[in-house]
Short mmCIF file of N, CA, C and O in Angstrom, two decimals:
data_model
loop_
_atom_site.label_atom_id
_atom_site.label_comp_id
_atom_site.label_asym_id
_atom_site.label_seq_id
_atom_site.Cartn_x
_atom_site.Cartn_y
_atom_site.Cartn_z
N MET A 1192 -8.66 -14.89 12.47
CA MET A 1192 -7.33 -14.37 12.26
C MET A 1192 -6.44 -15.40 11.57
O MET A 1192 -5.55 -15.04 10.85
N SER A 1193 -6.69 -16.69 11.81
CA SER A 1193 -5.83 -17.71 11.21
C SER A 1193 -5.94 -17.73 9.69
O SER A 1193 -5.04 -18.19 9.01
N ASP A 1194 -7.06 -17.24 9.14
CA ASP A 1194 -7.21 -17.20 7.69
C ASP A 1194 -6.17 -16.31 7.04
O ASP A 1194 -5.84 -16.46 5.88
N ASN A 1195 -5.63 -15.36 7.78
CA ASN A 1195 -4.64 -14.45 7.22
C ASN A 1195 -3.32 -15.16 6.89
O ASN A 1195 -2.57 -14.68 6.05
N PHE A 1196 -3.06 -16.28 7.53
CA PHE A 1196 -1.84 -17.02 7.23
C PHE A 1196 -1.88 -17.61 5.83
O PHE A 1196 -0.86 -17.81 5.21
N TYR A 1197 -3.06 -17.87 5.33
CA TYR A 1197 -3.21 -18.48 4.02
C TYR A 1197 -3.60 -17.48 2.94
O TYR A 1197 -3.67 -17.84 1.77
N ASN A 1198 -3.87 -16.25 3.33
CA ASN A 1198 -4.28 -15.23 2.38
C ASN A 1198 -3.57 -13.92 2.75
O ASN A 1198 -4.08 -13.12 3.54
N GLY A 1199 -2.39 -13.73 2.18
CA GLY A 1199 -1.57 -12.57 2.53
C GLY A 1199 -2.23 -11.25 2.23
O GLY A 1199 -2.08 -10.28 2.97
N ILE A 1200 -2.99 -11.17 1.14
CA ILE A 1200 -3.67 -9.93 0.78
C ILE A 1200 -4.70 -9.56 1.85
O ILE A 1200 -4.84 -8.40 2.23
N GLU A 1201 -5.41 -10.54 2.38
CA GLU A 1201 -6.38 -10.28 3.44
C GLU A 1201 -5.68 -9.82 4.72
O GLU A 1201 -6.14 -8.90 5.40
N GLY A 1202 -4.55 -10.43 5.03
CA GLY A 1202 -3.77 -10.00 6.19
C GLY A 1202 -3.29 -8.56 6.03
O GLY A 1202 -3.32 -7.77 6.98
N PHE A 1203 -2.84 -8.22 4.84
CA PHE A 1203 -2.40 -6.86 4.56
C PHE A 1203 -3.56 -5.88 4.71
O PHE A 1203 -3.42 -4.81 5.31
N ALA A 1204 -4.73 -6.23 4.20
CA ALA A 1204 -5.90 -5.36 4.31
C ALA A 1204 -6.31 -5.17 5.76
O ALA A 1204 -6.66 -4.07 6.18
N ASN A 1205 -6.24 -6.23 6.55
CA ASN A 1205 -6.59 -6.11 7.96
C ASN A 1205 -5.58 -5.25 8.71
O ASN A 1205 -5.95 -4.46 9.59
N TRP A 1206 -4.29 -5.38 8.40
CA TRP A 1206 -3.29 -4.51 9.03
C TRP A 1206 -3.54 -3.06 8.64
O TRP A 1206 -3.51 -2.17 9.48
N ARG A 1207 -3.78 -2.79 7.39
CA ARG A 1207 -3.99 -1.43 6.91
C ARG A 1207 -5.23 -0.82 7.57
O ARG A 1207 -5.24 0.34 7.95
N ARG A 1208 -6.26 -1.62 7.75
CA ARG A 1208 -7.50 -1.14 8.36
C ARG A 1208 -7.33 -0.88 9.85
O ARG A 1208 -7.76 0.15 10.37
N SER A 1209 -6.68 -1.79 10.56
CA SER A 1209 -6.63 -1.71 12.02
C SER A 1209 -5.36 -1.05 12.56
O SER A 1209 -5.36 -0.54 13.67
N GLY A 1210 -4.25 -1.12 11.80
CA GLY A 1210 -2.99 -0.60 12.31
C GLY A 1210 -2.31 -1.55 13.27
O GLY A 1210 -1.36 -1.19 13.96
N PHE A 1211 -2.78 -2.78 13.35
CA PHE A 1211 -2.20 -3.77 14.25
C PHE A 1211 -1.77 -4.99 13.46
O PHE A 1211 -2.54 -5.45 12.61
N PRO A 1212 -0.60 -5.51 13.68
CA PRO A 1212 0.42 -5.08 14.64
C PRO A 1212 1.20 -3.88 14.12
O PRO A 1212 1.17 -3.56 12.93
N ILE A 1213 1.92 -3.24 15.01
CA ILE A 1213 2.79 -2.14 14.63
C ILE A 1213 4.00 -2.74 13.91
O ILE A 1213 4.68 -3.61 14.44
N LEU A 1214 4.26 -2.29 12.69
CA LEU A 1214 5.35 -2.82 11.88
C LEU A 1214 6.50 -1.81 11.80
O LEU A 1214 6.28 -0.61 11.79
N LYS A 1215 7.70 -2.31 11.75
CA LYS A 1215 8.90 -1.48 11.62
C LYS A 1215 9.39 -1.60 10.19
O LYS A 1215 9.87 -2.65 9.77
N PRO A 1216 9.28 -0.53 9.39
CA PRO A 1216 9.75 -0.62 8.00
C PRO A 1216 11.27 -0.65 7.93
O PRO A 1216 11.96 -0.20 8.85
N THR A 1217 11.77 -1.20 6.87
CA THR A 1217 13.21 -1.26 6.67
C THR A 1217 13.61 -0.37 5.51
O THR A 1217 12.88 -0.22 4.55
N THR A 1218 14.76 0.25 5.64
CA THR A 1218 15.28 1.07 4.55
C THR A 1218 16.61 0.55 4.05
O THR A 1218 17.11 1.02 3.04
N ASN A 1219 17.19 -0.41 4.75
CA ASN A 1219 18.51 -0.91 4.34
C ASN A 1219 18.45 -2.21 3.55
O ASN A 1219 19.45 -2.85 3.34
N ASN A 1220 17.27 -2.61 3.12
CA ASN A 1220 17.11 -3.81 2.31
C ASN A 1220 17.20 -3.41 0.84
O ASN A 1220 16.53 -2.48 0.40
N PRO A 1221 18.02 -4.10 0.04
CA PRO A 1221 18.16 -3.71 -1.37
C PRO A 1221 16.87 -3.86 -2.17
O PRO A 1221 16.73 -3.29 -3.24
N TYR A 1222 15.90 -4.62 -1.67
CA TYR A 1222 14.64 -4.83 -2.38
C TYR A 1222 13.56 -3.82 -1.96
O TYR A 1222 12.46 -3.85 -2.47
N THR A 1223 13.87 -2.94 -1.01
CA THR A 1223 12.91 -1.94 -0.56
C THR A 1223 12.81 -0.82 -1.58
O THR A 1223 13.82 -0.32 -2.06
N ASP A 1224 11.61 -0.44 -1.91
CA ASP A 1224 11.39 0.67 -2.84
C ASP A 1224 11.75 1.97 -2.13
O ASP A 1224 11.07 2.40 -1.20
N GLN A 1225 12.81 2.61 -2.55
CA GLN A 1225 13.29 3.81 -1.88
C GLN A 1225 12.34 4.99 -2.04
O GLN A 1225 12.40 5.95 -1.27
N THR A 1226 11.44 4.95 -3.02
CA THR A 1226 10.49 6.06 -3.18
C THR A 1226 9.46 6.08 -2.05
O THR A 1226 8.77 7.07 -1.87
N LEU A 1227 9.37 5.01 -1.27
CA LEU A 1227 8.44 4.97 -0.15
C LEU A 1227 8.98 5.73 1.06
O LEU A 1227 8.24 5.96 2.01
N ASN A 1228 10.26 6.09 1.05
CA ASN A 1228 10.88 6.83 2.16
C ASN A 1228 10.66 6.15 3.51
O ASN A 1228 10.32 6.80 4.49
N GLY A 1229 10.80 4.85 3.55
CA GLY A 1229 10.68 4.11 4.80
C GLY A 1229 9.27 3.74 5.20
O GLY A 1229 9.07 3.12 6.22
N LEU A 1230 8.27 4.14 4.42
CA LEU A 1230 6.90 3.75 4.75
C LEU A 1230 6.56 2.41 4.12
O LEU A 1230 7.27 1.91 3.26
N ILE A 1231 5.46 1.86 4.54
CA ILE A 1231 5.00 0.57 4.04
C ILE A 1231 3.93 0.83 2.99
O ILE A 1231 3.10 1.72 3.16
N PRO A 1232 3.92 0.09 1.88
CA PRO A 1232 2.91 0.32 0.84
C PRO A 1232 1.50 0.30 1.38
O PRO A 1232 1.19 -0.45 2.31
N ARG A 1233 0.63 1.11 0.79
CA ARG A 1233 -0.76 1.20 1.23
C ARG A 1233 -1.74 0.58 0.26
O ARG A 1233 -2.86 0.26 0.63
N LYS A 1234 -1.38 0.45 -1.00
CA LYS A 1234 -2.29 -0.17 -1.96
C LYS A 1234 -1.46 -0.78 -3.09
O LYS A 1234 -0.31 -0.40 -3.30
N LEU A 1235 -2.05 -1.70 -3.79
CA LEU A 1235 -1.38 -2.28 -4.94
C LEU A 1235 -1.46 -1.30 -6.10
O LEU A 1235 -2.49 -0.63 -6.27
N PRO A 1236 -0.41 -1.18 -6.89
CA PRO A 1236 -0.50 -0.30 -8.05
C PRO A 1236 -1.50 -0.86 -9.07
O PRO A 1236 -1.75 -2.05 -9.12
N TYR A 1237 -2.07 0.03 -9.85
CA TYR A 1237 -2.97 -0.41 -10.91
C TYR A 1237 -2.18 -1.15 -11.97
O TYR A 1237 -1.06 -0.75 -12.32
N PRO A 1238 -2.72 -2.23 -12.53
CA PRO A 1238 -2.00 -2.97 -13.57
C PRO A 1238 -1.91 -2.17 -14.86
O PRO A 1238 -2.71 -1.27 -15.11
N ASN A 1239 -0.92 -2.52 -15.68
CA ASN A 1239 -0.73 -1.82 -16.96
C ASN A 1239 -1.95 -1.92 -17.86
O ASN A 1239 -2.23 -1.00 -18.62
N THR A 1240 -2.69 -3.01 -17.78
CA THR A 1240 -3.89 -3.14 -18.61
C THR A 1240 -4.91 -2.05 -18.24
O THR A 1240 -5.59 -1.54 -19.12
N GLU A 1241 -4.98 -1.72 -16.97
CA GLU A 1241 -5.89 -0.66 -16.55
C GLU A 1241 -5.42 0.69 -17.10
O GLU A 1241 -6.22 1.52 -17.53
N MET A 1242 -4.12 0.88 -17.10
CA MET A 1242 -3.56 2.11 -17.65
C MET A 1242 -3.84 2.21 -19.15
O MET A 1242 -4.10 3.28 -19.67
N ASN A 1243 -3.81 1.08 -19.84
CA ASN A 1243 -4.02 1.07 -21.29
C ASN A 1243 -5.48 1.19 -21.70
O ASN A 1243 -5.79 1.86 -22.68
N PHE A 1244 -6.38 0.55 -20.96
CA PHE A 1244 -7.76 0.46 -21.40
C PHE A 1244 -8.74 1.35 -20.64
O PHE A 1244 -9.89 1.46 -21.04
N ASN A 1245 -8.32 1.96 -19.54
CA ASN A 1245 -9.25 2.75 -18.73
C ASN A 1245 -8.57 4.02 -18.21
O ASN A 1245 -8.85 4.47 -17.11
N ARG A 1246 -7.70 4.59 -19.00
CA ARG A 1246 -6.89 5.73 -18.55
C ARG A 1246 -7.75 6.92 -18.10
O ARG A 1246 -7.45 7.56 -17.10
N ASP A 1247 -8.82 7.23 -18.80
CA ASP A 1247 -9.65 8.38 -18.45
C ASP A 1247 -10.18 8.30 -17.02
O ASP A 1247 -10.15 9.27 -16.27
N ASN A 1248 -10.67 7.14 -16.63
CA ASN A 1248 -11.20 6.97 -15.28
C ASN A 1248 -10.10 6.77 -14.25
O ASN A 1248 -10.25 7.15 -13.09
N LEU A 1249 -9.00 6.20 -14.66
CA LEU A 1249 -7.92 5.89 -13.74
C LEU A 1249 -7.18 7.14 -13.27
O LEU A 1249 -6.81 7.24 -12.10
N GLU A 1250 -6.98 8.10 -14.14
CA GLU A 1250 -6.17 9.26 -13.79
C GLU A 1250 -6.70 10.02 -12.58
O GLU A 1250 -5.94 10.61 -11.84
N ALA A 1251 -7.99 9.98 -12.35
CA ALA A 1251 -8.56 10.65 -11.18
C ALA A 1251 -8.15 9.99 -9.87
O ALA A 1251 -8.24 10.60 -8.81
N HIS A 1252 -7.66 8.76 -9.95
CA HIS A 1252 -7.32 8.01 -8.74
C HIS A 1252 -5.83 7.83 -8.54
O HIS A 1252 -5.41 7.14 -7.63
N LEU A 1253 -5.04 8.45 -9.36
CA LEU A 1253 -3.59 8.36 -9.22
C LEU A 1253 -3.09 9.37 -8.19
O LEU A 1253 -3.77 10.35 -7.89
N ASP A 1254 -1.92 9.13 -7.66
CA ASP A 1254 -1.30 10.03 -6.68
C ASP A 1254 -0.47 11.06 -7.42
O ASP A 1254 0.64 10.77 -7.83
N ASN A 1255 -1.02 12.25 -7.62
CA ASN A 1255 -0.35 13.30 -8.39
C ASN A 1255 0.09 12.81 -9.77
O ASN A 1255 1.18 13.11 -10.23
N GLY A 1256 -0.76 12.02 -10.40
CA GLY A 1256 -0.48 11.52 -11.73
C GLY A 1256 0.44 10.32 -11.79
O GLY A 1256 0.82 9.88 -12.87
N VAL A 1257 0.81 9.77 -10.64
CA VAL A 1257 1.74 8.64 -10.59
C VAL A 1257 1.03 7.41 -10.02
O VAL A 1257 0.29 7.51 -9.04
N ASN A 1258 1.26 6.28 -10.62
CA ASN A 1258 0.71 5.01 -10.15
C ASN A 1258 1.59 4.52 -9.01
O ASN A 1258 2.42 3.65 -9.16
N PHE A 1259 1.40 5.09 -7.82
CA PHE A 1259 2.31 4.90 -6.69
C PHE A 1259 1.68 4.03 -5.62
O PHE A 1259 0.58 4.31 -5.15
N TRP A 1260 2.35 2.98 -5.22
CA TRP A 1260 1.79 2.06 -4.25
C TRP A 1260 1.93 2.55 -2.82
O TRP A 1260 1.44 1.94 -1.88
N GLY A 1261 2.57 3.69 -2.61
CA GLY A 1261 2.65 4.28 -1.29
C GLY A 1261 1.52 5.24 -1.00
O GLY A 1261 1.36 5.71 0.13
N ALA A 1262 0.70 5.54 -2.00
CA ALA A 1262 -0.44 6.44 -1.80
C ALA A 1262 -1.53 5.73 -1.02
O ALA A 1262 -1.76 4.54 -1.22
N PRO A 1263 -2.21 6.43 -0.15
CA PRO A 1263 -3.29 5.77 0.60
C PRO A 1263 -4.50 5.51 -0.28
O PRO A 1263 -4.70 6.17 -1.29
N VAL A 1264 -5.28 4.51 0.10
CA VAL A 1264 -6.54 4.27 -0.57
C VAL A 1264 -7.50 5.40 -0.18
O VAL A 1264 -7.25 6.14 0.77
N TRP A 1265 -8.59 5.55 -0.86
CA TRP A 1265 -9.47 6.71 -0.69
C TRP A 1265 -9.99 6.88 0.72
O TRP A 1265 -10.23 7.98 1.17
N TRP A 1266 -10.18 5.80 1.48
CA TRP A 1266 -10.74 5.90 2.82
C TRP A 1266 -9.68 6.02 3.90
O TRP A 1266 -10.00 6.22 5.07
N ASP A 1267 -8.41 5.91 3.55
CA ASP A 1267 -7.33 5.89 4.54
C ASP A 1267 -6.50 7.15 4.41
O ASP A 1267 -5.72 7.30 3.49
N SER A 1268 -6.62 8.05 5.35
CA SER A 1268 -5.87 9.31 5.28
C SER A 1268 -4.54 9.25 6.02
O SER A 1268 -3.78 10.20 6.01
N SER A 1269 -4.22 8.14 6.67
CA SER A 1269 -3.01 8.03 7.46
C SER A 1269 -1.97 7.14 6.77
O SER A 1269 -2.24 5.99 6.48
N LEU A 1270 -0.78 7.70 6.55
CA LEU A 1270 0.31 6.89 5.99
C LEU A 1270 1.14 6.24 7.08
O LEU A 1270 2.02 5.44 6.79
N THR A 1271 0.88 6.59 8.34
CA THR A 1271 1.73 6.07 9.41
C THR A 1271 0.97 5.16 10.39
O THR A 1271 1.55 4.69 11.34
N ARG A 1272 -0.34 4.89 10.16
CA ARG A 1272 -1.06 3.98 11.03
C ARG A 1272 -0.41 2.60 10.97
O ARG A 1272 -0.21 2.04 9.90
N GLY A 1273 -0.08 2.07 12.12
CA GLY A 1273 0.51 0.73 12.19
C GLY A 1273 1.98 0.69 11.84
O GLY A 1273 2.54 -0.38 11.64
N VAL A 1274 2.65 1.86 11.79
CA VAL A 1274 4.05 1.91 11.42
C VAL A 1274 4.86 2.56 12.53
O VAL A 1274 4.53 3.64 12.99
N ASP A 1275 5.92 1.90 12.96
CA ASP A 1275 6.83 2.43 13.97
C ASP A 1275 7.96 3.14 13.25
O ASP A 1275 8.82 2.51 12.65
N LEU A 1276 7.98 4.47 13.29
CA LEU A 1276 9.00 5.25 12.60
C LEU A 1276 10.16 5.66 13.51
O LEU A 1276 11.04 6.38 13.09
N SER A 1277 10.15 5.19 14.77
CA SER A 1277 11.23 5.55 15.68
C SER A 1277 12.51 4.82 15.31
O SER A 1277 12.48 3.75 14.71
N ASP A 1278 13.63 5.41 15.64
CA ASP A 1278 14.93 4.79 15.33
C ASP A 1278 15.44 3.96 16.46
O ASP A 1278 15.26 4.06 17.56
#
């Protein structure tokens, strides 16, 4: 678990996989993406180079045609695992 302190992406992947710890999203932070509607991102968006050079294959993996970082990855059907939505 201590490796997660030095590798944020690995920590994020472990949280997304396990749902632990339970995180409380913020909506009143000016840096929060309001399109997430209070949820926590589930995947990194595809880079522009992927959009430019591999569009045919990429479009099948977009969220309703949008490169949205709030969309779940293919194996994760829950957008609320590990998220405390109570007020």
